[in-house]
mmCIF file with all atom_site columns, C-alpha atoms in Angstrom:
data_model
loop_
_atom_site.group_PDB
_atom_site.id
_atom_site.type_symbol
_atom_site.label_atom_id
_atom_site.label_alt_id
_atom_site.label_comp_id
_atom_site.label_asym_id
_atom_site.label_entity_id
_atom_site.label_seq_id
_atom_site.pdbx_PDB_ins_code
_atom_site.Cartn_x
_atom_site.Cartn_y
_atom_site.Cartn_z
_atom_site.occupancy
_atom_site.B_iso_or_equiv
_atom_site.pdbx_formal_charge
_atom_site.auth_seq_id
_atom_site.auth_comp_id
_atom_site.auth_asym_id
_atom_site.auth_atom_id
_atom_site.pdbx_PDB_model_num
ATOM 1   C CA . MET A 1 1   ? 72.065  30.741 11.207 1.00 47.00 ? 1   MET A CA 1
ATOM 2   C CA . VAL A 1 2   ? 74.292  33.819 11.313 1.00 44.00 ? 2   VAL A CA 1
ATOM 3   C CA . ARG A 1 3   ? 73.116  37.036 9.784  1.00 46.00 ? 3   ARG A CA 1
ATOM 4   C CA . GLY A 1 4   ? 75.633  39.706 8.836  1.00 46.00 ? 4   GLY A CA 1
ATOM 5   C CA . SER A 1 5   ? 75.263  43.345 9.654  1.00 41.00 ? 5   SER A CA 1
ATOM 6   C CA . SER A 1 6   ? 73.409  45.615 7.302  1.00 42.00 ? 6   SER A CA 1
ATOM 7   C CA . THR A 1 7   ? 74.699  48.821 5.757  1.00 40.00 ? 7   THR A CA 1
ATOM 8   C CA . GLN A 1 8   ? 71.310  50.501 6.228  1.00 40.00 ? 8   GLN A CA 1
ATOM 9   C CA . PRO A 1 9   ? 70.980  53.185 8.893  1.00 37.00 ? 9   PRO A CA 1
ATOM 10  C CA . SER A 1 10  ? 69.789  51.989 12.270 1.00 39.00 ? 10  SER A CA 1
ATOM 11  C CA . PRO A 1 11  ? 66.053  52.341 12.900 1.00 36.00 ? 11  PRO A CA 1
ATOM 12  C CA . TRP A 1 12  ? 66.785  52.314 16.635 1.00 35.00 ? 12  TRP A CA 1
ATOM 13  C CA . LEU A 1 13  ? 66.588  55.976 17.312 1.00 32.00 ? 13  LEU A CA 1
ATOM 14  C CA . ALA A 1 14  ? 65.588  57.779 20.467 1.00 38.00 ? 14  ALA A CA 1
ATOM 15  C CA . SER A 1 15  ? 65.612  61.570 20.482 1.00 35.00 ? 15  SER A CA 1
ATOM 16  C CA . GLY A 1 16  ? 67.456  61.478 17.172 1.00 36.00 ? 16  GLY A CA 1
ATOM 17  C CA . GLN A 1 17  ? 70.363  59.422 18.511 1.00 38.00 ? 17  GLN A CA 1
ATOM 18  C CA . ASN A 1 18  ? 71.266  55.791 18.020 1.00 43.00 ? 18  ASN A CA 1
ATOM 19  C CA . ILE A 1 19  ? 70.731  54.290 21.465 1.00 46.00 ? 19  ILE A CA 1
ATOM 20  C CA . PHE A 1 20  ? 72.623  51.067 20.818 1.00 52.00 ? 20  PHE A CA 1
ATOM 21  C CA . LYS A 1 21  ? 75.978  51.222 19.104 1.00 56.00 ? 21  LYS A CA 1
ATOM 22  C CA . ALA A 1 22  ? 76.534  48.404 16.645 1.00 62.00 ? 22  ALA A CA 1
ATOM 23  C CA . THR A 1 23  ? 80.291  48.459 17.143 1.00 61.00 ? 23  THR A CA 1
ATOM 24  C CA . GLY A 1 24  ? 82.476  48.366 20.214 1.00 58.00 ? 24  GLY A CA 1
ATOM 25  C CA . ARG A 1 25  ? 85.537  50.452 21.056 1.00 56.00 ? 25  ARG A CA 1
ATOM 26  C CA . ASP A 1 26  ? 87.619  48.013 19.046 1.00 55.00 ? 26  ASP A CA 1
ATOM 27  C CA . GLY A 1 27  ? 85.552  48.763 15.943 1.00 55.00 ? 27  GLY A CA 1
ATOM 28  C CA . MET A 1 28  ? 84.235  45.202 15.811 1.00 58.00 ? 28  MET A CA 1
ATOM 29  C CA . THR A 1 29  ? 80.543  44.679 15.128 1.00 67.00 ? 29  THR A CA 1
ATOM 30  C CA . LYS A 1 30  ? 78.655  43.486 18.186 1.00 84.00 ? 30  LYS A CA 1
ATOM 31  C CA . THR A 1 31  ? 77.224  39.990 18.038 1.00 90.00 ? 31  THR A CA 1
ATOM 32  C CA . ILE A 1 32  ? 73.871  39.083 19.552 1.00 94.00 ? 32  ILE A CA 1
ATOM 33  C CA . LEU A 1 33  ? 72.656  35.506 20.055 1.00 96.00 ? 33  LEU A CA 1
ATOM 34  C CA . THR A 1 34  ? 68.891  35.111 19.759 1.00 96.00 ? 34  THR A CA 1
ATOM 35  C CA . ILE A 1 35  ? 67.269  31.858 20.887 1.00 96.00 ? 35  ILE A CA 1
ATOM 36  C CA . ASP A 1 36  ? 63.618  31.021 20.353 1.00 95.00 ? 36  ASP A CA 1
ATOM 37  C CA . ASP A 1 37  ? 61.826  27.896 19.209 1.00 91.00 ? 37  ASP A CA 1
ATOM 38  C CA . SER A 1 38  ? 59.257  30.101 17.460 1.00 92.00 ? 38  SER A CA 1
ATOM 39  C CA . ALA A 1 39  ? 60.678  30.828 14.009 1.00 93.00 ? 39  ALA A CA 1
ATOM 40  C CA . SER A 1 40  ? 58.548  33.954 13.545 1.00 93.00 ? 40  SER A CA 1
ATOM 41  C CA . ILE A 1 41  ? 59.711  35.575 16.797 1.00 93.00 ? 41  ILE A CA 1
ATOM 42  C CA . ARG A 1 42  ? 63.335  34.547 16.286 1.00 94.00 ? 42  ARG A CA 1
ATOM 43  C CA . GLN A 1 43  ? 63.352  35.909 12.737 1.00 93.00 ? 43  GLN A CA 1
ATOM 44  C CA . MET A 1 44  ? 61.625  39.167 13.738 1.00 92.00 ? 44  MET A CA 1
ATOM 45  C CA . VAL A 1 45  ? 64.223  39.749 16.466 1.00 94.00 ? 45  VAL A CA 1
ATOM 46  C CA . ALA A 1 46  ? 67.053  38.823 14.079 1.00 93.00 ? 46  ALA A CA 1
ATOM 47  C CA . MET A 1 47  ? 65.789  41.145 11.332 1.00 91.00 ? 47  MET A CA 1
ATOM 48  C CA . THR A 1 48  ? 65.434  44.024 13.798 1.00 89.00 ? 48  THR A CA 1
ATOM 49  C CA . LEU A 1 49  ? 68.960  43.496 15.112 1.00 90.00 ? 49  LEU A CA 1
ATOM 50  C CA . THR A 1 50  ? 70.469  43.079 11.648 1.00 90.00 ? 50  THR A CA 1
ATOM 51  C CA . ALA A 1 51  ? 68.774  46.292 10.485 1.00 86.00 ? 51  ALA A CA 1
ATOM 52  C CA . ALA A 1 52  ? 70.466  48.024 13.431 1.00 84.00 ? 52  ALA A CA 1
ATOM 53  C CA . GLY A 1 53  ? 73.875  46.928 12.152 1.00 86.00 ? 53  GLY A CA 1
ATOM 54  C CA . LEU A 1 54  ? 74.446  44.054 14.560 1.00 88.00 ? 54  LEU A CA 1
ATOM 55  C CA . ASP A 1 55  ? 75.673  40.566 13.742 1.00 91.00 ? 55  ASP A CA 1
ATOM 56  C CA . VAL A 1 56  ? 73.105  37.987 14.772 1.00 94.00 ? 56  VAL A CA 1
ATOM 57  C CA . ILE A 1 57  ? 73.506  34.318 15.579 1.00 96.00 ? 57  ILE A CA 1
ATOM 58  C CA . GLU A 1 58  ? 70.213  32.432 15.642 1.00 96.00 ? 58  GLU A CA 1
ATOM 59  C CA . ALA A 1 59  ? 69.518  29.303 17.645 1.00 95.00 ? 59  ALA A CA 1
ATOM 60  C CA . VAL A 1 60  ? 66.384  27.231 17.083 1.00 94.00 ? 60  VAL A CA 1
ATOM 61  C CA . ASN A 1 61  ? 66.169  25.473 20.463 1.00 94.00 ? 61  ASN A CA 1
ATOM 62  C CA . GLY A 1 62  ? 67.706  25.273 23.919 1.00 93.00 ? 62  GLY A CA 1
ATOM 63  C CA . GLN A 1 63  ? 70.522  22.879 23.054 1.00 95.00 ? 63  GLN A CA 1
ATOM 64  C CA . ASP A 1 64  ? 71.466  24.862 19.947 1.00 95.00 ? 64  ASP A CA 1
ATOM 65  C CA . GLY A 1 65  ? 71.426  28.072 21.997 1.00 94.00 ? 65  GLY A CA 1
ATOM 66  C CA . TYR A 1 66  ? 73.472  26.538 24.799 1.00 94.00 ? 66  TYR A CA 1
ATOM 67  C CA . ASP A 1 67  ? 76.075  25.294 22.314 1.00 95.00 ? 67  ASP A CA 1
ATOM 68  C CA . LYS A 1 68  ? 76.309  28.664 20.559 1.00 94.00 ? 68  LYS A CA 1
ATOM 69  C CA . ALA A 1 69  ? 76.426  30.593 23.854 1.00 92.00 ? 69  ALA A CA 1
ATOM 70  C CA . THR A 1 70  ? 79.367  28.504 25.047 1.00 92.00 ? 70  THR A CA 1
ATOM 71  C CA . THR A 1 71  ? 81.350  28.451 21.791 1.00 93.00 ? 71  THR A CA 1
ATOM 72  C CA . ASN A 1 72  ? 80.881  31.989 20.418 1.00 91.00 ? 72  ASN A CA 1
ATOM 73  C CA . THR A 1 73  ? 81.824  35.408 21.710 1.00 89.00 ? 73  THR A CA 1
ATOM 74  C CA . VAL A 1 74  ? 78.553  37.282 22.054 1.00 91.00 ? 74  VAL A CA 1
ATOM 75  C CA . HIS A 1 75  ? 77.835  40.677 23.588 1.00 90.00 ? 75  HIS A CA 1
ATOM 76  C CA . ALA A 1 76  ? 74.239  39.850 24.471 1.00 93.00 ? 76  ALA A CA 1
ATOM 77  C CA . VAL A 1 77  ? 71.847  36.912 24.444 1.00 96.00 ? 77  VAL A CA 1
ATOM 78  C CA . ILE A 1 78  ? 68.136  37.268 23.817 1.00 96.00 ? 78  ILE A CA 1
ATOM 79  C CA . THR A 1 79  ? 66.492  33.998 24.803 1.00 95.00 ? 79  THR A CA 1
ATOM 80  C CA . ASP A 1 80  ? 63.066  32.542 25.352 1.00 94.00 ? 80  ASP A CA 1
ATOM 81  C CA . LEU A 1 81  ? 62.619  31.379 28.928 1.00 93.00 ? 81  LEU A CA 1
ATOM 82  C CA . LYS A 1 82  ? 60.779  28.186 28.023 1.00 92.00 ? 82  LYS A CA 1
ATOM 83  C CA . LEU A 1 83  ? 62.733  26.133 25.539 1.00 90.00 ? 83  LEU A CA 1
ATOM 84  C CA . ASP A 1 84  ? 62.784  22.387 24.926 1.00 87.00 ? 84  ASP A CA 1
ATOM 85  C CA . THR A 1 85  ? 65.495  20.265 26.566 1.00 86.00 ? 85  THR A CA 1
ATOM 86  C CA . ILE A 1 86  ? 67.546  23.172 27.937 1.00 92.00 ? 86  ILE A CA 1
ATOM 87  C CA . SER A 1 87  ? 65.735  26.151 29.465 1.00 92.00 ? 87  SER A CA 1
ATOM 88  C CA . GLY A 1 88  ? 66.513  29.799 28.923 1.00 92.00 ? 88  GLY A CA 1
ATOM 89  C CA . MET A 1 89  ? 67.709  29.924 32.543 1.00 93.00 ? 89  MET A CA 1
ATOM 90  C CA . GLU A 1 90  ? 70.325  27.253 31.803 1.00 94.00 ? 90  GLU A CA 1
ATOM 91  C CA . VAL A 1 91  ? 71.423  29.184 28.711 1.00 94.00 ? 91  VAL A CA 1
ATOM 92  C CA . LEU A 1 92  ? 71.659  32.357 30.821 1.00 94.00 ? 92  LEU A CA 1
ATOM 93  C CA . LYS A 1 93  ? 73.906  30.630 33.356 1.00 93.00 ? 93  LYS A CA 1
ATOM 94  C CA . ALA A 1 94  ? 76.088  29.120 30.608 1.00 92.00 ? 94  ALA A CA 1
ATOM 95  C CA . ALA A 1 95  ? 76.460  32.471 28.829 1.00 92.00 ? 95  ALA A CA 1
ATOM 96  C CA . LYS A 1 96  ? 77.407  34.210 32.094 1.00 91.00 ? 96  LYS A CA 1
ATOM 97  C CA . THR A 1 97  ? 79.898  31.440 32.917 1.00 91.00 ? 97  THR A CA 1
ATOM 98  C CA . GLN A 1 98  ? 81.453  31.722 29.446 1.00 89.00 ? 98  GLN A CA 1
ATOM 99  C CA . ASN A 1 99  ? 81.710  35.527 29.709 1.00 89.00 ? 99  ASN A CA 1
ATOM 100 C CA . PRO A 1 100 ? 80.403  37.429 32.743 1.00 89.00 ? 100 PRO A CA 1
ATOM 101 C CA . GLN A 1 101 ? 80.241  40.592 30.593 1.00 88.00 ? 101 GLN A CA 1
ATOM 102 C CA . THR A 1 102 ? 77.556  39.043 28.364 1.00 91.00 ? 102 THR A CA 1
ATOM 103 C CA . GLU A 1 103 ? 74.154  40.548 29.091 1.00 93.00 ? 103 GLU A CA 1
ATOM 104 C CA . VAL A 1 104 ? 71.046  38.380 28.807 1.00 95.00 ? 104 VAL A CA 1
ATOM 105 C CA . ILE A 1 105 ? 67.515  39.483 27.976 1.00 96.00 ? 105 ILE A CA 1
ATOM 106 C CA . MET A 1 106 ? 64.768  36.954 28.719 1.00 94.00 ? 106 MET A CA 1
ATOM 107 C CA . LEU A 1 107 ? 61.641  36.644 26.593 1.00 94.00 ? 107 LEU A CA 1
ATOM 108 C CA . THR A 1 108 ? 58.546  34.774 27.648 1.00 89.00 ? 108 THR A CA 1
ATOM 109 C CA . GLY A 1 109 ? 54.990  34.190 26.635 1.00 87.00 ? 109 GLY A CA 1
ATOM 110 C CA . TYR A 1 110 ? 54.243  33.011 30.165 1.00 82.00 ? 110 TYR A CA 1
ATOM 111 C CA . GLY A 1 111 ? 55.296  35.952 32.307 1.00 75.00 ? 111 GLY A CA 1
ATOM 112 C CA . SER A 1 112 ? 55.086  35.672 36.055 1.00 82.00 ? 112 SER A CA 1
ATOM 113 C CA . ILE A 1 113 ? 56.614  37.652 38.858 1.00 86.00 ? 113 ILE A CA 1
ATOM 114 C CA . GLU A 1 114 ? 58.370  34.531 40.152 1.00 89.00 ? 114 GLU A CA 1
ATOM 115 C CA . SER A 1 115 ? 60.051  33.736 36.842 1.00 87.00 ? 115 SER A CA 1
ATOM 116 C CA . ALA A 1 116 ? 61.018  37.389 36.331 1.00 87.00 ? 116 ALA A CA 1
ATOM 117 C CA . VAL A 1 117 ? 62.616  37.546 39.788 1.00 90.00 ? 117 VAL A CA 1
ATOM 118 C CA . ALA A 1 118 ? 64.440  34.239 39.213 1.00 90.00 ? 118 ALA A CA 1
ATOM 119 C CA . ALA A 1 119 ? 65.777  35.450 35.847 1.00 90.00 ? 119 ALA A CA 1
ATOM 120 C CA . MET A 1 120 ? 66.995  38.741 37.307 1.00 91.00 ? 120 MET A CA 1
ATOM 121 C CA . LYS A 1 121 ? 68.640  36.972 40.259 1.00 93.00 ? 121 LYS A CA 1
ATOM 122 C CA . ALA A 1 122 ? 70.410  34.662 37.803 1.00 91.00 ? 122 ALA A CA 1
ATOM 123 C CA . GLY A 1 123 ? 71.825  37.671 35.966 1.00 91.00 ? 123 GLY A CA 1
ATOM 124 C CA . ALA A 1 124 ? 69.331  38.710 33.282 1.00 93.00 ? 124 ALA A CA 1
ATOM 125 C CA . ILE A 1 125 ? 69.350  42.441 32.572 1.00 93.00 ? 125 ILE A CA 1
ATOM 126 C CA . ASP A 1 126 ? 65.743  42.463 31.403 1.00 93.00 ? 126 ASP A CA 1
ATOM 127 C CA . TYR A 1 127 ? 62.613  40.335 31.128 1.00 93.00 ? 127 TYR A CA 1
ATOM 128 C CA . LEU A 1 128 ? 60.227  40.991 28.232 1.00 92.00 ? 128 LEU A CA 1
ATOM 129 C CA . THR A 1 129 ? 56.893  39.371 27.449 1.00 90.00 ? 129 THR A CA 1
ATOM 130 C CA . LYS A 1 130 ? 55.822  38.146 24.038 1.00 90.00 ? 130 LYS A CA 1
ATOM 131 C CA . PRO A 1 131 ? 54.804  39.375 21.607 1.00 89.00 ? 131 PRO A CA 1
ATOM 132 C CA . VAL A 1 132 ? 58.049  41.322 21.622 1.00 89.00 ? 132 VAL A CA 1
ATOM 133 C CA . ASP A 1 133 ? 57.730  45.051 21.111 1.00 90.00 ? 133 ASP A CA 1
ATOM 134 C CA . THR A 1 134 ? 60.762  46.207 19.088 1.00 88.00 ? 134 THR A CA 1
ATOM 135 C CA . GLU A 1 135 ? 60.915  49.484 21.014 1.00 90.00 ? 135 GLU A CA 1
ATOM 136 C CA . GLU A 1 136 ? 61.067  47.614 24.343 1.00 91.00 ? 136 GLU A CA 1
ATOM 137 C CA . LEU A 1 137 ? 63.730  45.327 22.901 1.00 91.00 ? 137 LEU A CA 1
ATOM 138 C CA . THR A 1 138 ? 65.707  48.346 21.717 1.00 87.00 ? 138 THR A CA 1
ATOM 139 C CA . LEU A 1 139 ? 65.580  49.931 25.161 1.00 90.00 ? 139 LEU A CA 1
ATOM 140 C CA . ALA A 1 140 ? 66.571  46.640 26.809 1.00 91.00 ? 140 ALA A CA 1
ATOM 141 C CA . LEU A 1 141 ? 69.605  46.375 24.510 1.00 89.00 ? 141 LEU A CA 1
ATOM 142 C CA . ALA A 1 142 ? 70.523  49.988 25.273 1.00 88.00 ? 142 ALA A CA 1
ATOM 143 C CA . ARG A 1 143 ? 70.418  49.170 29.000 1.00 89.00 ? 143 ARG A CA 1
ATOM 144 C CA . ALA A 1 144 ? 72.548  46.093 28.359 1.00 89.00 ? 144 ALA A CA 1
ATOM 145 C CA . GLN A 1 145 ? 75.105  48.167 26.482 1.00 88.00 ? 145 GLN A CA 1
ATOM 146 C CA . GLU A 1 146 ? 75.157  50.824 29.190 1.00 89.00 ? 146 GLU A CA 1
ATOM 147 C CA . ARG A 1 147 ? 75.661  48.154 31.847 1.00 89.00 ? 147 ARG A CA 1
ATOM 148 C CA . GLN A 1 148 ? 78.568  46.647 29.864 1.00 85.00 ? 148 GLN A CA 1
ATOM 149 C CA . GLN A 1 149 ? 80.153  50.085 29.528 1.00 87.00 ? 149 GLN A CA 1
ATOM 150 C CA . LEU A 1 150 ? 79.758  50.732 33.258 1.00 89.00 ? 150 LEU A CA 1
ATOM 151 C CA . LYS A 1 151 ? 81.313  47.361 34.123 1.00 86.00 ? 151 LYS A CA 1
ATOM 152 C CA . SER A 1 152 ? 84.218  48.112 31.801 1.00 86.00 ? 152 SER A CA 1
ATOM 153 C CA . GLU A 1 153 ? 84.710  51.565 33.330 1.00 90.00 ? 153 GLU A CA 1
ATOM 154 C CA . VAL A 1 154 ? 84.596  50.163 36.878 1.00 90.00 ? 154 VAL A CA 1
ATOM 155 C CA . ALA A 1 155 ? 87.245  47.571 35.955 1.00 88.00 ? 155 ALA A CA 1
ATOM 156 C CA . ARG A 1 156 ? 89.420  50.271 34.377 1.00 90.00 ? 156 ARG A CA 1
ATOM 157 C CA . LEU A 1 157 ? 89.103  52.535 37.422 1.00 90.00 ? 157 LEU A CA 1
ATOM 158 C CA . ARG A 1 158 ? 89.879  49.674 39.797 1.00 88.00 ? 158 ARG A CA 1
ATOM 159 C CA . SER A 1 159 ? 93.031  48.995 37.814 1.00 87.00 ? 159 SER A CA 1
ATOM 160 C CA . VAL A 1 160 ? 94.051  52.658 37.988 1.00 85.00 ? 160 VAL A CA 1
ATOM 161 C CA . ILE A 1 161 ? 93.397  52.778 41.737 1.00 82.00 ? 161 ILE A CA 1
ATOM 162 C CA . ALA A 1 162 ? 95.337  49.561 42.315 1.00 78.00 ? 162 ALA A CA 1
ATOM 163 C CA . LYS A 1 163 ? 98.344  50.994 40.455 1.00 78.00 ? 163 LYS A CA 1
ATOM 164 C CA . GLU A 1 164 ? 98.185  54.253 42.390 1.00 74.00 ? 164 GLU A CA 1
ATOM 165 C CA . GLN A 1 165 ? 97.886  52.532 45.750 1.00 70.00 ? 165 GLN A CA 1
ATOM 166 C CA . LYS A 1 166 ? 101.120 50.597 45.400 1.00 67.00 ? 166 LYS A CA 1
ATOM 167 C CA . PHE A 1 167 ? 103.514 51.408 48.174 1.00 60.00 ? 167 PHE A CA 1
ATOM 168 C CA . ASP A 1 168 ? 106.458 53.522 47.080 1.00 63.00 ? 168 ASP A CA 1
ATOM 169 C CA . PRO A 1 169 ? 109.058 53.963 49.825 1.00 60.00 ? 169 PRO A CA 1
ATOM 170 C CA . GLY A 1 170 ? 110.600 56.771 47.771 1.00 63.00 ? 170 GLY A CA 1
ATOM 171 C CA . ASN A 1 171 ? 107.633 58.973 48.700 1.00 68.00 ? 171 ASN A CA 1
ATOM 172 C CA . ILE A 1 172 ? 108.493 58.870 52.413 1.00 72.00 ? 172 ILE A CA 1
ATOM 173 C CA . VAL A 1 173 ? 110.746 61.597 53.762 1.00 74.00 ? 173 VAL A CA 1
ATOM 174 C CA . ALA A 1 174 ? 113.048 60.469 56.553 1.00 75.00 ? 174 ALA A CA 1
ATOM 175 C CA . THR A 1 175 ? 115.804 62.387 58.293 1.00 79.00 ? 175 THR A CA 1
ATOM 176 C CA . SER A 1 176 ? 117.137 59.947 60.846 1.00 82.00 ? 176 SER A CA 1
ATOM 177 C CA . PRO A 1 177 ? 119.824 57.471 59.711 1.00 84.00 ? 177 PRO A CA 1
ATOM 178 C CA . ALA A 1 178 ? 117.911 54.542 61.260 1.00 84.00 ? 178 ALA A CA 1
ATOM 179 C CA . MET A 1 179 ? 114.742 55.398 59.352 1.00 83.00 ? 179 MET A CA 1
ATOM 180 C CA . ARG A 1 180 ? 116.680 55.820 56.089 1.00 81.00 ? 180 ARG A CA 1
ATOM 181 C CA . GLU A 1 181 ? 118.184 52.382 56.606 1.00 83.00 ? 181 GLU A CA 1
ATOM 182 C CA . VAL A 1 182 ? 114.707 50.890 57.125 1.00 83.00 ? 182 VAL A CA 1
ATOM 183 C CA . LEU A 1 183 ? 113.447 52.568 53.934 1.00 78.00 ? 183 LEU A CA 1
ATOM 184 C CA . GLU A 1 184 ? 116.427 51.290 51.939 1.00 80.00 ? 184 GLU A CA 1
ATOM 185 C CA . MET A 1 185 ? 115.705 47.774 53.199 1.00 80.00 ? 185 MET A CA 1
ATOM 186 C CA . VAL A 1 186 ? 112.027 48.120 52.236 1.00 77.00 ? 186 VAL A CA 1
ATOM 187 C CA . ALA A 1 187 ? 113.038 49.304 48.758 1.00 74.00 ? 187 ALA A CA 1
ATOM 188 C CA . ARG A 1 188 ? 115.303 46.276 48.295 1.00 76.00 ? 188 ARG A CA 1
ATOM 189 C CA . VAL A 1 189 ? 112.560 43.871 49.409 1.00 72.00 ? 189 VAL A CA 1
ATOM 190 C CA . ALA A 1 190 ? 109.926 45.517 47.246 1.00 60.00 ? 190 ALA A CA 1
#
């Protein structure tokens, strides 16, 4: 099930500011995939996200979530760790393979340090226990958004640095005829 974004103001406020922007730089509404075999939890998460102006894709089980994670462009995935045939960990790995920029938040009713560590090592940005507190979920999504923005900025800066570090023989001053000849040859090769 896909829920469209709402026109109501976002209830996700911290210090009077919206802490998770519903749209990206391109003006497109962000899409969140939520996967849980518990209809009540899935619907509560979906309603919270929709009220914040996000598009929500719901998946009712592991296979459905896996399929939707690999065929849709999503900005974040919120998934139960323990699902039926395909686990939340498998969905996490599939979502990250599909798009490394996708952030994943794990939910579980059976929290343990081992499973939290495994989820974080696999690439989850956060690990929340059920019942889900909407404020914790909001903060986790804000961290996910901040991480995506940082990754994007790092990629942009790397691109700028790579362009600036290109060798330009025209920037070298040479006075000897032999050195000028070498620089002309380098310019032709480059």
